[in-house]
Amino acid sequence: MKTHWKSCAIGAAVAAALLGTTACEPGASDAAGTGTPSAPPSATGAPTPTVSAQPGGTSAPKPSGTSANPGGNGGSGEGGGSGGTVAACTAEDLGVSSRKEPADSKEARHLLLTVQNAGSEKCVLYRFPYVRLGADARTTVPVIKDSDPDPGRPVTLAPGEEAHVALLVAGGHRDEYQAKSITLTLQGSKAGSRASKPIDVPLPVATLYADDGQLVTYWTTAEGMALDFIMSK
């Protein structure tokens, strides 16, 4: 009777030991449905991106300072000239013409010389042009000093605008000679300087009869003002 009880006791102990060993094996708790499942992996397998504390960050650069100010420093003063000044007119800037005054006069003693700014920028005419009548002219035509409409200020021409000088071809019939050409040379900003090569002026007649009494006026945008200085001579 005692032997049978011991056998039962040993069998119970062995069974308990087997149960304890099985519970300690990996995955045992999962199989029993009592463990906590691990976090599922990302659907793409990539880590979750970090959200910036300041949306946009540096990915959207700010516009440069010049875009807020169209043109920036591209403009350089009136008319786009350098140093805040308008450039002197050149031969390439101007269209040139001449006409008799009055237009129906038989003699071509009084002429109006006109230049037009044919460029795309403003330009400046200084003082008066150096005019020569004829290829063999010994000197440039003297200027009428009182004809300066605004002493010390040049004439500024916007694109399409005109300026004029009046020219007295013959003033006294002294040392008369024939002239088949007129040239004018533009002055630069410094007195006595030149801003262009000699520019040929179309003649209103085939031949001019000039003498040493010839005169020219300062540049002006008012043709009547220029003519007033020579029409009485």
CSV table of C-alpha atoms in Angstrom, one decimal:
chain,number,residue,atom,x,y,z
A,1,MET,CA,0.0,0.0,0.0
A,2,LYS,CA,2.8,2.5,0.8
A,3,THR,CA,4.7,1.6,-2.3
A,4,HIS,CA,1.7,2.5,-4.5
A,5,TRP,CA,1.4,6.0,-2.8
A,6,LYS,CA,5.1,6.7,-3.4
A,7,SER,CA,4.7,5.8,-7.1
A,8,CYS,CA,1.8,8.2,-7.4
A,9,ALA,CA,3.7,11.0,-5.6
A,10,ILE,CA,6.7,10.6,-7.9
A,11,GLY,CA,4.5,10.6,-11.0
A,12,ALA,CA,2.8,13.8,-9.9
A,13,ALA,CA,6.2,15.5,-9.2
A,14,VAL,CA,7.5,14.5,-12.7
A,15,ALA,CA,4.4,15.8,-14.4
A,16,ALA,CA,4.7,19.2,-12.5
A,17,ALA,CA,8.4,19.4,-13.5
A,18,LEU,CA,7.5,18.8,-17.2
A,19,LEU,CA,4.8,21.5,-17.1
A,20,GLY,CA,7.3,24.1,-15.6
A,21,THR,CA,9.9,23.3,-18.3
A,22,THR,CA,7.4,23.7,-21.1
A,23,ALA,CA,6.3,27.1,-19.8
A,24,CYS,CA,9.9,28.4,-19.9
A,25,GLU,CA,10.5,27.6,-23.5
A,26,PRO,CA,10.5,30.5,-26.1
A,27,GLY,CA,7.1,31.1,-27.7
A,28,ALA,CA,5.3,29.2,-25.0
A,29,SER,CA,3.4,32.2,-23.8
A,30,ASP,CA,2.5,33.2,-27.4
A,31,ALA,CA,1.2,29.7,-28.0
A,32,ALA,CA,-0.9,30.1,-24.9
A,33,GLY,CA,-2.3,33.5,-26.1
A,34,THR,CA,-1.2,35.3,-22.9
A,35,GLY,CA,1.8,37.3,-24.3
A,36,THR,CA,1.8,41.0,-25.5
A,37,PRO,CA,2.3,41.3,-29.3
A,38,SER,CA,5.2,43.4,-30.6
A,39,ALA,CA,4.6,46.7,-32.6
A,40,PRO,CA,3.9,45.9,-36.2
A,41,PRO,CA,6.6,47.0,-38.7
A,42,SER,CA,6.1,50.0,-41.0
A,43,ALA,CA,4.2,49.2,-44.2
A,44,THR,CA,7.1,50.5,-46.3
A,45,GLY,CA,9.8,49.3,-44.0
A,46,ALA,CA,11.1,53.0,-43.8
A,47,PRO,CA,11.4,54.9,-40.6
A,48,THR,CA,8.6,57.5,-39.9
A,49,PRO,CA,9.9,61.0,-41.1
A,50,THR,CA,10.6,63.6,-38.5
A,51,VAL,CA,8.3,66.7,-38.8
A,52,SER,CA,10.2,70.0,-38.8
A,53,ALA,CA,9.4,72.4,-36.0
A,54,GLN,CA,9.3,75.2,-38.7
A,55,PRO,CA,7.4,74.1,-41.8
A,56,GLY,CA,9.2,74.8,-45.0
A,57,GLY,CA,12.6,75.3,-43.3
A,58,THR,CA,15.2,76.2,-45.9
A,59,SER,CA,13.5,74.1,-48.6
A,60,ALA,CA,11.7,77.2,-49.9
A,61,PRO,CA,14.4,79.9,-50.3
A,62,LYS,CA,13.4,83.5,-49.8
A,63,PRO,CA,13.4,85.8,-52.9
A,64,SER,CA,16.5,87.8,-53.3
A,65,GLY,CA,16.5,91.5,-52.4
A,66,THR,CA,16.6,92.6,-56.1
A,67,SER,CA,13.4,90.8,-57.0
A,68,ALA,CA,11.5,93.0,-54.6
A,69,ASN,CA,12.9,96.0,-56.4
A,70,PRO,CA,12.6,95.5,-60.1
A,71,GLY,CA,15.5,96.8,-61.9
A,72,GLY,CA,17.7,96.9,-58.8
A,73,ASN,CA,20.8,98.8,-59.5
A,74,GLY,CA,20.5,98.2,-63.2
A,75,GLY,CA,19.3,101.7,-63.7
A,76,SER,CA,22.0,104.2,-63.2
A,77,GLY,CA,20.5,107.6,-63.0
A,78,GLU,CA,18.4,109.5,-65.6
A,79,GLY,CA,18.2,107.7,-68.9
A,80,GLY,CA,20.4,104.8,-67.8
A,81,GLY,CA,23.7,106.7,-68.1
A,82,SER,CA,26.5,105.7,-65.9
A,83,GLY,CA,27.2,107.7,-62.7
A,84,GLY,CA,23.7,109.1,-62.5
A,85,THR,CA,24.1,111.2,-65.6
A,86,VAL,CA,22.9,111.0,-69.2
A,87,ALA,CA,25.5,110.2,-71.8
A,88,ALA,CA,26.4,112.7,-74.5
A,89,CYS,CA,24.7,112.2,-77.8
A,90,THR,CA,26.8,110.5,-80.5
A,91,ALA,CA,26.6,110.3,-84.3
A,92,GLU,CA,25.0,106.8,-83.9
A,93,ASP,CA,22.2,108.3,-81.8
A,94,LEU,CA,21.0,111.0,-84.1
A,95,GLY,CA,19.2,111.6,-87.4
A,96,VAL,CA,20.2,114.9,-89.0
A,97,SER,CA,18.4,117.2,-91.5
A,98,SER,CA,18.4,120.8,-92.7
A,99,ARG,CA,16.0,123.2,-94.4
A,100,LYS,CA,16.0,126.7,-95.7
A,101,GLU,CA,14.3,129.5,-93.8
A,102,PRO,CA,11.9,130.6,-95.2
A,103,ALA,CA,11.3,127.4,-97.1
A,104,ASP,CA,10.5,129.3,-100.4
A,105,SER,CA,13.5,131.6,-100.3
A,106,LYS,CA,15.7,131.7,-103.4
A,107,GLU,CA,18.8,132.0,-101.4
A,108,ALA,CA,19.9,129.5,-98.8
A,109,ARG,CA,21.4,132.1,-96.4
A,110,HIS,CA,19.5,131.0,-93.3
A,111,LEU,CA,19.3,127.3,-92.5
A,112,LEU,CA,17.8,125.4,-89.6
A,113,LEU,CA,19.8,122.3,-88.7
A,114,THR,CA,17.8,119.7,-86.8
A,115,VAL,CA,18.9,116.5,-85.0
A,116,GLN,CA,16.5,113.8,-83.7
A,117,ASN,CA,17.3,111.2,-81.1
A,118,ALA,CA,16.9,108.0,-83.0
A,119,GLY,CA,18.2,105.8,-80.1
A,120,SER,CA,16.4,104.1,-77.3
A,121,GLU,CA,17.9,106.1,-74.4
A,122,LYS,CA,18.1,109.8,-73.5
A,123,CYS,CA,21.2,111.6,-74.6
A,124,VAL,CA,22.7,115.1,-74.0
A,125,LEU,CA,23.8,117.9,-76.4
A,126,TYR,CA,26.4,120.2,-75.0
A,127,ARG,CA,26.6,123.9,-75.9
A,128,PHE,CA,26.7,124.1,-79.7
A,129,PRO,CA,28.1,122.0,-82.6
A,130,TYR,CA,31.3,122.7,-84.4
A,131,VAL,CA,30.0,123.4,-87.9
A,132,ARG,CA,32.1,123.5,-91.1
A,133,LEU,CA,30.7,124.8,-94.4
A,134,GLY,CA,32.5,123.0,-97.3
A,135,ALA,CA,35.4,120.6,-97.4
A,136,ASP,CA,37.9,123.4,-97.6
A,137,ALA,CA,36.6,125.4,-94.7
A,138,ARG,CA,39.5,127.0,-92.8
A,139,THR,CA,37.7,127.1,-89.4
A,140,THR,CA,34.5,126.2,-87.7
A,141,VAL,CA,31.5,128.6,-87.7
A,142,PRO,CA,31.6,131.1,-84.9
A,143,VAL,CA,28.8,130.9,-82.3
A,144,ILE,CA,26.4,133.6,-81.3
A,145,LYS,CA,27.1,133.7,-77.5
A,146,ASP,CA,23.8,135.3,-76.6
A,147,SER,CA,21.8,132.4,-78.2
A,148,ASP,CA,22.4,130.1,-75.2
A,149,PRO,CA,18.8,129.5,-74.0
A,150,ASP,CA,19.8,128.2,-70.6
A,151,PRO,CA,23.4,129.0,-69.8
A,152,GLY,CA,25.3,126.1,-68.2
A,153,ARG,CA,22.6,123.5,-68.9
A,154,PRO,CA,22.9,121.0,-71.8
A,155,VAL,CA,19.9,120.0,-73.9
A,156,THR,CA,18.6,116.5,-73.0
A,157,LEU,CA,16.8,114.6,-75.7
A,158,ALA,CA,14.5,111.7,-75.0
A,159,PRO,CA,14.0,109.1,-77.8
A,160,GLY,CA,12.2,110.8,-80.7
A,161,GLU,CA,12.8,114.4,-79.5
A,162,GLU,CA,14.5,117.0,-81.6
A,163,ALA,CA,16.9,119.9,-81.1
A,164,HIS,CA,17.9,122.7,-83.4
A,165,VAL,CA,20.6,125.2,-84.3
A,166,ALA,CA,20.2,128.1,-86.7
A,167,LEU,CA,23.0,128.6,-89.2
A,168,LEU,CA,23.7,131.9,-91.0
A,169,VAL,CA,25.5,130.8,-94.2
A,170,ALA,CA,26.5,134.3,-95.5
A,171,GLY,CA,26.5,137.4,-93.4
A,172,GLY,CA,28.3,140.1,-95.4
A,173,HIS,CA,29.5,138.8,-98.7
A,174,ARG,CA,33.1,138.9,-97.6
A,175,ASP,CA,35.4,136.3,-99.1
A,176,GLU,CA,32.5,134.4,-100.7
A,177,TYR,CA,33.1,130.7,-101.6
A,178,GLN,CA,31.0,127.8,-102.7
A,179,ALA,CA,30.2,125.0,-100.2
A,180,LYS,CA,28.8,121.7,-101.2
A,181,SER,CA,28.7,120.1,-97.8
A,182,ILE,CA,28.0,120.8,-94.1
A,183,THR,CA,29.4,118.8,-91.3
A,184,LEU,CA,28.7,119.2,-87.6
A,185,THR,CA,30.7,117.8,-84.7
A,186,LEU,CA,29.1,117.3,-81.3
A,187,GLN,CA,30.8,118.6,-78.1
A,188,GLY,CA,31.5,116.6,-75.0
A,189,SER,CA,30.8,117.5,-71.4
A,190,LYS,CA,34.1,119.4,-71.2
A,191,ALA,CA,34.4,122.6,-73.1
A,192,GLY,CA,36.3,122.1,-76.3
A,193,SER,CA,36.0,118.3,-76.2
A,194,ARG,CA,34.3,116.3,-78.9
A,195,ALA,CA,31.7,113.6,-78.4
A,196,SER,CA,31.4,112.5,-82.1
A,197,LYS,CA,33.2,112.4,-85.4
A,198,PRO,CA,32.0,115.0,-88.0
A,199,ILE,CA,28.5,114.2,-89.1
A,200,ASP,CA,27.4,114.9,-92.7
A,201,VAL,CA,24.3,117.2,-92.9
A,202,PRO,CA,22.1,116.8,-96.0
A,203,LEU,CA,22.0,120.0,-97.9
A,204,PRO,CA,18.6,121.7,-98.9
A,205,VAL,CA,20.3,122.9,-102.1
A,206,ALA,CA,23.1,121.6,-104.3
A,207,THR,CA,25.5,124.5,-103.6
A,208,LEU,CA,25.7,127.0,-100.7
A,209,TYR,CA,27.3,130.4,-101.2
A,210,ALA,CA,29.1,131.1,-97.9
A,211,ASP,CA,31.3,133.8,-96.7
A,212,ASP,CA,33.2,134.7,-93.5
A,213,GLY,CA,30.1,136.3,-91.9
A,214,GLN,CA,28.6,132.9,-91.1
A,215,LEU,CA,27.3,132.2,-87.6
A,216,VAL,CA,25.6,129.4,-85.6
A,217,THR,CA,23.5,129.3,-82.5
A,218,TYR,CA,23.5,127.1,-79.4
A,219,TRP,CA,21.3,124.0,-79.3
A,220,THR,CA,17.7,124.5,-78.3
A,221,THR,CA,14.5,122.6,-78.5
A,222,ALA,CA,12.6,125.7,-79.7
A,223,GLU,CA,13.4,126.2,-83.4
A,224,GLY,CA,11.8,129.7,-83.4
A,225,MET,CA,14.1,130.9,-80.7
A,226,ALA,CA,17.1,129.7,-82.7
A,227,LEU,CA,15.9,131.4,-85.9
A,228,ASP,CA,15.3,134.7,-84.2
A,229,PHE,CA,19.1,135.1,-83.8
A,230,ILE,CA,19.9,134.9,-87.5
A,231,MET,CA,16.8,135.9,-89.5
A,232,SER,CA,17.5,139.6,-89.0
A,233,LYS,CA,21.1,139.3,-90.3
